[in-house]
Structure formats: C-alpha cells, structure tokens
Amino acid sequence: MLKHNLWFAGKSFLRMILLLIAVSIATFALVSVSPIDPLQANVGQAALGSMSEEQKEKLRSYWGVDTPPAERYINWAKDAARGDMGTSLLYRQPVMDVIKVKLANSLFLLALAWLISGALGFALGVLAGIFRGSPADKAIKGYCLVIASTPAFWLALLLLIVFGVWLKVLPIGLSVPIGMEAQDVTFLDRARHAVLPAVTLSITGVSNIALHTREKMIDIMESDYVLFARARGESLRDIVRGHALRNVLLPAMTLQFASISEIIGGSVLVEQVFSYPGLGQAAVTAGTGSDVPLLMGITLITAAIVFLGNFIANLLYGVVDPRIRRGGREG
Amino acid sequence: MSCTNKRHILEIDELSVSFLQYENSRSSRQIELPVISKLSVSVHEGEIVAVVGSSGSGKSLLAHAILGMLPYNARTGGKIYFNGELLTPEKIREYRGGRIAFVPQSTTYLDPLMKVGEQVRGGRNSSGGKDSGRGGRPSGGRRNDPERRKKQRALFARYGLSEETDAKYPFECSGGMTRRVLLTSALMGNPELIIADEPTPGMDLALAKKSMEDFRAFADEGKGVLLITHDIELALEVADRIAVFYAGTTIEEAPVSDFASEQLLRHPYTRALWRAMPQNGFQPLPGTQPYVKDMPAGCPFGPRCENYSRECAGEIPMQRVGCGTVRCVKYHGEPLAVHEHHA
C-alpha cells in the first residue's frame, strides 16, 4: 500500500515537472510572438523619441529585445532550474517576492470564492437534482443558465455600480482603503475590499458546479440502486442521506478541485475591474508590459496550483472511493 | 367457476402502462407509447405465479408498476388489489419493502458505495409499518440495529454468505453473491408477497434450485410469489400457475399441469411456445413480437397466428376456460370478473 502510494506520488511529481516545462515553453512562445513592443509600451513613444541611440540600446538590452527568443528562453530556464525565477522588469524586484505579495492578496479572495461557489453550487445542484422539474429546480436552472452566459467582468461592473456607486456600502476597488497607513489597515478593511470581487467570482462559479452536480444527481436519482432503495421502503430522506449524497460526493469533489482553474481564470478579469492588486492583475500588467520573467513566474505558479488541486482530488478519491481504496490494495 | 377458492394476495386487473415520449428529436409533440396493455394476473395465497415472456418484452416494467416505481413520464391504467385492498400510490408506498418485497433483476440495483450488509439492513422495519422517514428512525439507525444485524447475518448464513461478505462492497461480490444479497434483502421484512424479477441468472444450478426452494417454502406459508422470468423451464419447475406475457399483455394464465400436453393449453401462442421447448419437438415459431409502435389492432399475436380471422382485429376480453384464462376469440368462456371478490 505504502509502496503504491509512493509510486503514485512520484509519478505525479514527474508529471507536474513535465507540465510546468510545457507551460513555460508555451507561455514563452506566446510572449515572443506578441505584437507588443516592450520599449514603446513601457517607455512611451514620446520619451523614446527624445532619447539618444545609446540610451535606447541600454533599454533594448534591459528588455531583451535584441536577444533571439530561443536563447532568452534557455537563459531563463537555466536560472529557473536553479530556483532563480529572475527579476521583474516592471517592479524591479525578484519575481518570487512580487508573486508572494500578490498571491497573499489574491489567496483570500480566491479561497473565499472557491469555498462559496463550491458549497453553494453543490447545495443548489443537489436540491435541483432531487426535485427535478419542480419550481425550485426551474429557478435554480434558470439562474445558472443566465449566469453562465453572463461575462464575469460585466457582472463585476454591475455589482460595482450597485453596491459601490449607488448604495455606497462597499468600496469600489483596491484591497485596502485609499490613503491609509499600511499598519493601520485592519483585517476587516481587507475583508470589506474583498467582498465584491469574491462575490462576483462566487456567483459565476456557482452556475457551473450547480449544473454539473444537478446532472449527476439526476442520474443517481434515476439509478437502479435508488429504485431498489425505494422498493425496500426507504423514504426520500433516507435515500438522499444514505445513497445519493454518498454517490454524488465523488464527482462533486472532482468538480470542486477542477474549478480552481476557473476561479483563477476568472480572477484575472475580476481583479482588473476592481483594481484589486492580486495575482490576476499582476498577470495582466506583466502581459501588457512584456514583463516576461514575472509573467512566466505567475503562469508557472498558477499552473502548479491547478495541478496540485487535481492531485489532491486524486488522493482524496483513493480515500473516499472504496473501489479505488480496496481495489488498489488487491490489484 | 374457479379452480381455487383460496384468498387472493395480488390481483392485477387490466393494467396498462404507457410512456410519454417526444415524437422525434425535433418535435415538441409528445406521443403515448403503450408498453403494457390490459394485463391481468393474480396470485393466490400459497402460490408461485410465473409471468413468462421473452427478453425485452417489458416484463420488468410490470414489477415496477406494481411497486409504484415507474419513471415520471409513465402513465398507468387499470387496478391492482393487494389482499383485496385497492393499491393506491399511498398504499404501495406504505407496503413496499414491508408487506410487499422486491427482488430486482440486475446487480446494478445495489449502491456501489455502501457495504452490502449495511444495504440489506437499511430497508423498512419488519413490521412493514409507516416508520420509515418522517418521524421514524432514520435508516442509519436501522442499519446498526442489533435485531436487524442478527436477522441479516442469519439470512446471509442461510445463503452461504460468509461474515466477511457483510463488509464487502458490491464490486467485491461475484454475480452469484450479489443475487443472494438481493434475495436476502427481500426477506429482511416479513413480506406477504415477493415480486422477483429474473432472480436466478448468474446463480449456479444448485443455488438457483435453493432459492427456488426458498420461494416455495415462503409460498407454502400462505404467502405469494410473483416470479417474472424468461425461463419457462424454471417456471414449469417451481411455479403453480404460469401467465404467458406477449407484446405487453398476458394472453393466457394456466396451471402448470396444463403444460403437460399441448391440447390442455389454450392460446395459439402458448401452444407454439410449448412446441418450441426442447422436449416437445424444438419447433421455432417464425416472426417476432410486434414493437409497441406498430402494434396490430386487437390480438397482438394475430399476424403470426395460423387461425387468424377478422374477429381477431376487434376487442378481445380475457375469459375463464377451465382452470385458466385466455385472451382469444376462439373461446367463449365466462368473462373474467375480478371485482366479485371485493363485493
């Protein structure tokens, strides 16, 4: 059993390394073909015009414009392999330091949205699945379909207008109050600033999870074993508690961990709307500013987070599902 | 006249089941697809009645219809009586798992994520009362009830299921083991009627015999078994009466003794079935049962019947002939009057 687990962990680790290499190559390739000229984007046309050739040359080498992409990638990869992710060109700080700060800002937001959308989506999906065709099911389905076809940034703007501008109950952006000393910022201040982005992400995340859970729940409620449980005289409550929840938990777990990638993806847009200084916003800044080291760092970190989420789901499967737990032991 | 004056346990009077379906993938119009029409069959106390029909003829739906477990798009007609009492949807919800037990057909009827011992213990309490669900003890409690644990263990032991089996998940059980688990789950309550849907495939001969003996012993206590099967030889071996199921209806109900010779049987299809049995000549009947969408008017067997006449296209009532009943225009017996027992 232990040997089996070690083998599984080792294989997964190897897979993650391969995935990260592939992601880094893809990201680098995309950035190299990006039409953005780093000098024009970061220094500006007017400023460039007033510079001497010498100064421009310096800038070109700073942004790495002269070096061929393949060579730049290999240089980056050599350092990355040693654990040196380089220095952000825009923030002029080590990439890892920038990511640490931004991730710390985002993590609260992401975790909150992840938990709310997961719990709410699961509950709504289960409810709709059990009472399929009922008004509750129709309402839930309708809500999910409307939300699923609504762009996240538009929803973010809507919430911002309603709660930030009209009702003035929540801040319109940023992660801390404007003009306040860093040491005076309380947890409550941070939480208040995270509410709108987190709610936006949760609302959009709910629909996907709820619709998938509903579908699974319908399958289960129509399954032979639920039919047989009814034939044995089990009440709806017994069936839901004894059979349905148990069986829907496994697909729900997969969904929940797979949704990490969607939450992170959504955060890029939502943080932009709320000017929330998190990882998503940093990714946009790095991308439009041709800050290749930072962009690579953020991409790799998020890829690793998504991978770890799926890895945890796989591990939990082995714990929760007896077919894997016992089957693996025997096989 | 009737050949038995025993009490009826189950009486099914002209049961019809149809499904509402969309006409085709583009249409929003629903059509009604009849799968069971005017099916009548009854089980007396002390009897095993076999409903015999070919695979895929909708036999399982009969069990589901009696137990009130048809899918939401099904419509039913006709009446079902249990111990002389009309089975309403409320009544069947009260009785199933208690006074009426079900042995399902396939091994997918067990929850893949629950240990089999726990599943068997999880049904309704043996009293068959209204205790499940609201106000009653939740099934989690019942699953750990020492009484039920003892009973489940005893039943498992009777069917050669070792103590380790209790803690096994369905995927760890062989097909034969699963069948036995399903069978024991029916016996956990104290049923008066067992509805068994193909209970024996996957069992070896000795075990199949044993479970049939158990059905026999169960029936001999003055209870009833409705055995739904495609296996006519098995039916002839254990049943008291046989109802022949053809294209969604019963065309004949006859005591097993009538199957001793072709002349004692009534309906042309039953006779053809008799001739098709290995010991009686092994003569196949050409053609297939009609599909529900192109069911002929009147007798469903008409197109394959050598004695087909114009009358066969009309309404044909079930009539009593000798100790059995038949649905065929050639006979002019007493019309079947189910309701006389309930007067």
Coordinates of N, CA, C and O in Angstrom, one line a residue, chain B residues 22-108:
Chain B
Y22 N -41.3 12.2 -26.7 CA -41.3 13.2 -27.8 C -41.3 12.4 -29.1 O -40.6 11.4 -29.2
E23 N -42.1 12.8 -30.0 CA -42.3 12.1 -31.3 C -41.0 11.8 -31.9 O -40.7 10.7 -32.4
N24 N -40.1 12.8 -32.1 CA -38.8 12.6 -32.6 C -37.9 13.7 -32.0 O -38.4 14.6 -31.3
S25 N -36.7 13.7 -32.4 CA -35.7 14.6 -31.7 C -36.0 16.1 -32.0 O -35.7 17.0 -31.2
R26 N -36.7 16.4 -33.1 CA -37.0 17.8 -33.4 C -38.4 18.3 -33.0 O -38.7 19.4 -32.9
S27 N -39.3 17.3 -32.7 CA -40.6 17.6 -32.5 C -40.8 17.9 -31.0 O -40.1 17.4 -30.1
S28 N -41.8 18.9 -30.7 CA -42.1 19.1 -29.3 C -43.4 18.4 -28.9 O -43.9 18.6 -27.9
R29 N -43.9 17.6 -29.9 CA -45.2 16.9 -29.6 C -44.9 15.6 -28.9 O -44.0 14.9 -29.3
Q30 N -45.7 15.3 -27.9 CA -45.5 14.1 -27.2 C -46.5 13.0 -27.6 O -47.6 13.3 -27.9
I31 N -46.0 11.8 -27.8 CA -46.9 10.7 -28.1 C -46.9 9.7 -27.0 O -45.9 9.6 -26.2
E32 N -47.9 8.9 -26.9 CA -48.0 8.0 -25.8 C -47.6 6.6 -26.4 O -48.2 6.2 -27.4
L33 N -46.7 6.0 -25.8 CA -46.2 4.7 -26.2 C -46.6 3.6 -25.3 O -46.2 3.5 -24.1
P34 N -47.6 2.8 -25.7 CA -48.1 1.8 -24.7 C -47.1 0.6 -24.6 O -46.8 0.0 -25.7
V35 N -46.7 0.3 -23.4 CA -45.8 -0.9 -23.3 C -46.4 -2.1 -22.6 O -46.1 -3.2 -22.9
I36 N -47.4 -1.8 -21.8 CA -48.2 -2.9 -21.2 C -49.7 -2.5 -21.4 O -50.1 -1.4 -21.1
S37 N -50.5 -3.4 -21.9 CA -51.9 -3.1 -22.1 C -52.8 -4.2 -21.6 O -52.6 -5.4 -22.0
K38 N -53.7 -3.8 -20.8 CA -54.7 -4.7 -20.3 C -54.1 -6.1 -19.8 O -54.6 -7.1 -20.2
L39 N -53.2 -5.9 -18.9 CA -52.6 -7.1 -18.4 C -53.3 -7.5 -17.1 O -53.5 -6.7 -16.2
S40 N -53.7 -8.8 -17.0 CA -54.4 -9.3 -15.9 C -53.7 -10.5 -15.4 O -53.4 -11.4 -16.1
V41 N -53.4 -10.6 -14.1 CA -52.8 -11.7 -13.5 C -53.1 -11.7 -12.0 O -53.3 -10.6 -11.4
S42 N -53.2 -12.9 -11.4 CA -53.4 -12.9 -9.9 C -52.6 -13.9 -9.2 O -52.2 -14.9 -9.8
V43 N -52.3 -13.7 -8.0 CA -51.6 -14.6 -7.1 C -52.4 -14.9 -5.9 O -52.9 -14.0 -5.2
H44 N -52.7 -16.2 -5.7 CA -53.4 -16.6 -4.5 C -52.4 -16.9 -3.4 O -51.2 -17.1 -3.6
E45 N -53.0 -17.1 -2.2 CA -52.1 -17.5 -1.1 C -51.5 -18.9 -1.3 O -52.2 -19.7 -1.8
G46 N -50.3 -19.0 -1.0 CA -49.6 -20.3 -1.2 C -49.2 -20.6 -2.6 O -48.8 -21.7 -2.9
E47 N -49.2 -19.6 -3.4 CA -48.9 -19.8 -4.8 C -47.6 -19.1 -5.3 O -47.3 -18.0 -4.9
I48 N -46.9 -19.8 -6.2 CA -45.9 -19.1 -7.0 C -46.5 -18.9 -8.4 O -46.9 -19.9 -9.0
V49 N -46.7 -17.7 -8.9 CA -47.1 -17.5 -10.2 C -46.0 -16.9 -11.1 O -45.4 -15.9 -10.7
A50 N -45.7 -17.6 -12.2 CA -44.7 -17.1 -13.0 C -45.2 -16.3 -14.2 O -46.1 -16.8 -14.9
V51 N -44.7 -15.1 -14.4 CA -45.0 -14.4 -15.6 C -43.9 -14.6 -16.6 O -42.8 -14.3 -16.3
V52 N -44.2 -15.4 -17.7 CA -43.1 -15.8 -18.6 C -43.3 -15.0 -19.9 O -44.3 -14.9 -20.5
G53 N -42.2 -14.4 -20.3 CA -42.2 -13.7 -21.6 C -40.8 -13.6 -22.1 O -39.8 -13.7 -21.3
S54 N -40.6 -13.2 -23.3 CA -39.3 -13.2 -23.9 C -38.6 -11.9 -23.4 O -39.2 -11.0 -22.9
S55 N -37.3 -11.9 -23.5 CA -36.5 -10.8 -23.0 C -36.9 -9.5 -23.8 O -37.2 -9.5 -25.0
G56 N -36.8 -8.4 -23.1 CA -37.1 -7.1 -23.7 C -38.6 -6.9 -24.0 O -38.9 -6.0 -24.8
S57 N -39.5 -7.7 -23.4 CA -40.9 -7.5 -23.7 C -41.6 -6.7 -22.7 O -42.8 -6.5 -22.7
G58 N -40.8 -6.0 -21.8 CA -41.4 -5.1 -20.8 C -41.9 -5.8 -19.5 O -42.7 -5.2 -18.8
K59 N -41.3 -7.0 -19.3 CA -41.7 -7.7 -18.1 C -41.3 -6.9 -16.8 O -42.0 -6.9 -15.8
S60 N -40.1 -6.4 -16.8 CA -39.6 -5.7 -15.6 C -40.5 -4.5 -15.3 O -40.7 -4.2 -14.1
L61 N -41.1 -3.9 -16.3 CA -42.0 -2.8 -16.0 C -43.2 -3.2 -15.2 O -43.8 -2.4 -14.5
L62 N -43.6 -4.4 -15.4 CA -44.7 -5.0 -14.6 C -44.4 -4.9 -13.1 O -45.2 -4.4 -12.3
A63 N -43.2 -5.3 -12.8 CA -42.8 -5.3 -11.4 C -42.7 -3.8 -10.9 O -43.2 -3.5 -9.8
H64 N -42.2 -2.9 -11.7 CA -42.0 -1.5 -11.3 C -43.4 -0.9 -11.2 O -43.6 -0.1 -10.3
A65 N -44.4 -1.3 -12.1 CA -45.7 -0.8 -12.0 C -46.4 -1.2 -10.7 O -47.0 -0.3 -10.0
I66 N -46.3 -2.4 -10.3 CA -46.9 -2.9 -9.1 C -46.4 -2.1 -7.9 O -47.1 -1.7 -7.0
L67 N -45.0 -1.9 -7.9 CA -44.4 -1.3 -6.8 C -44.5 0.3 -6.8 O -43.9 0.9 -6.0
G68 N -45.1 0.8 -7.9 CA -45.3 2.2 -8.0 C -43.9 2.9 -8.2 O -43.7 4.0 -7.6
M69 N -43.1 2.3 -9.0 CA -41.7 2.9 -9.2 C -41.5 3.2 -10.6 O -40.3 3.2 -11.0
L70 N -42.5 3.5 -11.4 CA -42.3 3.8 -12.8 C -41.7 5.2 -12.9 O -41.9 6.1 -12.0
P71 N -40.9 5.5 -14.0 CA -40.4 6.8 -14.1 C -41.5 7.9 -14.3 O -42.7 7.5 -14.5
Y72 N -41.1 9.1 -14.2 CA -42.1 10.2 -14.1 C -42.9 10.4 -15.4 O -44.0 10.9 -15.4
N73 N -42.4 9.9 -16.5 CA -43.1 10.1 -17.8 C -44.0 8.9 -18.1 O -44.5 8.7 -19.2
A74 N -44.3 8.0 -17.1 CA -45.2 6.9 -17.3 C -46.6 7.2 -16.9 O -46.8 7.9 -15.9
R75 N -47.6 6.6 -17.6 CA -49.0 6.7 -17.2 C -49.5 5.3 -17.0 O -49.1 4.4 -17.8
T76 N -50.3 5.1 -16.0 CA -50.8 3.8 -15.8 C -52.4 3.8 -15.8 O -53.0 4.8 -15.5
G77 N -52.9 2.6 -16.1 CA -54.4 2.5 -16.0 C -54.6 1.1 -15.4 O -53.7 0.3 -15.3
G78 N -55.9 0.8 -15.1 CA -56.2 -0.5 -14.5 C -56.1 -0.4 -13.0 O -55.8 0.6 -12.4
K79 N -56.4 -1.6 -12.4 CA -56.4 -1.6 -10.9 C -55.5 -2.8 -10.4 O -55.4 -3.8 -11.0
I80 N -54.9 -2.5 -9.2 CA -54.2 -3.6 -8.6 C -54.7 -3.7 -7.2 O -54.9 -2.7 -6.5
Y81 N -55.0 -5.0 -6.8 CA -55.5 -5.2 -5.4 C -54.5 -6.0 -4.7 O -53.9 -7.0 -5.2
F82 N -54.3 -5.7 -3.4 CA -53.4 -6.5 -2.5 C -54.2 -6.9 -1.3 O -54.7 -6.0 -0.6
N83 N -54.4 -8.2 -1.2 CA -55.3 -8.7 -0.1 C -56.6 -8.1 -0.2 O -57.2 -7.8 0.9
G84 N -57.1 -7.9 -1.4 CA -58.5 -7.4 -1.5 C -58.6 -5.9 -1.4 O -59.7 -5.3 -1.5
E85 N -57.5 -5.2 -1.1 CA -57.5 -3.8 -0.9 C -56.9 -3.1 -2.1 O -55.8 -3.5 -2.6
L86 N -57.6 -2.1 -2.7 CA -57.1 -1.4 -3.8 C -55.7 -0.7 -3.5 O -55.6 0.0 -2.5
L87 N -54.7 -1.0 -4.3 CA -53.4 -0.5 -4.1 C -53.3 0.9 -4.7 O -53.1 1.1 -5.9
T88 N -53.5 1.9 -3.9 CA -53.3 3.3 -4.3 C -51.8 3.7 -4.2 O -51.1 3.0 -3.5
P89 N -51.4 4.7 -4.8 CA -50.0 5.1 -4.7 C -49.6 5.3 -3.2 O -48.4 4.9 -2.9
E90 N -50.5 5.8 -2.4 CA -50.1 5.9 -1.0 C -49.9 4.6 -0.3 O -49.0 4.4 0.5
K91 N -50.9 3.7 -0.6 CA -50.8 2.3 0.0 C -49.5 1.6 -0.4 O -48.8 1.0 0.4
I92 N -49.2 1.7 -1.7 CA -48.0 1.0 -2.2 C -46.7 1.5 -1.5 O -45.8 0.8 -1.1
R93 N -46.7 2.9 -1.3 CA -45.6 3.5 -0.6 C -45.5 2.9 0.8 O -44.4 2.8 1.4
E94 N -46.6 2.6 1.4 CA -46.6 2.1 2.8 C -46.2 0.7 2.8 O -45.5 0.2 3.7
Y95 N -46.6 -0.1 1.8 CA -46.3 -1.6 1.8 C -45.0 -2.0 1.3 O -44.5 -3.0 1.7
R96 N -44.5 -1.3 0.3 CA -43.3 -1.8 -0.3 C -42.1 -1.8 0.6 O -41.9 -0.9 1.5
G97 N -41.3 -2.9 0.6 CA -40.2 -3.1 1.5 C -40.7 -3.7 2.8 O -39.9 -4.1 3.6
G98 N -42.0 -3.7 3.0 CA -42.6 -4.4 4.2 C -43.4 -5.6 3.8 O -42.9 -6.7 3.6
R99 N -44.7 -5.3 3.6 CA -45.6 -6.4 3.2 C -45.4 -6.9 1.8 O -45.7 -8.0 1.4
I100 N -44.8 -6.0 0.9 CA -44.5 -6.4 -0.5 C -43.0 -6.2 -0.7 O -42.5 -5.1 -0.4
A101 N -42.3 -7.3 -1.0 CA -40.9 -7.2 -1.2 C -40.5 -7.4 -2.7 O -41.3 -8.0 -3.4
F102 N -39.4 -6.9 -3.1 CA -39.0 -6.9 -4.5 C -37.6 -7.5 -4.6 O -36.7 -7.1 -3.8
V103 N -37.4 -8.4 -5.4 CA -36.1 -8.9 -5.8 C -35.7 -8.5 -7.2 O -36.3 -9.0 -8.1
P104 N -34.8 -7.5 -7.3 CA -34.6 -7.0 -8.7 C -33.8 -7.9 -9.5 O -33.2 -8.9 -9.1
Q105 N -33.7 -7.5 -10.8 CA -33.1 -8.3 -11.8 C -31.6 -8.2 -11.9 O -31.0 -9.2 -12.0
S106 N -31.1 -7.0 -11.8 CA -29.7 -6.9 -12.2 C -28.9 -6.4 -11.0 O -29.4 -5.9 -10.0
T107 N -27.6 -6.7 -11.1 CA -26.7 -6.4 -10.0 C -26.4 -4.9 -9.8 O -25.8 -4.5 -8.8
T108 N -26.9 -4.1 -10.7 CA -26.8 -2.7 -10.6 C -27.7 -2.1 -9.6 O -27.7 -0.9 -9.3

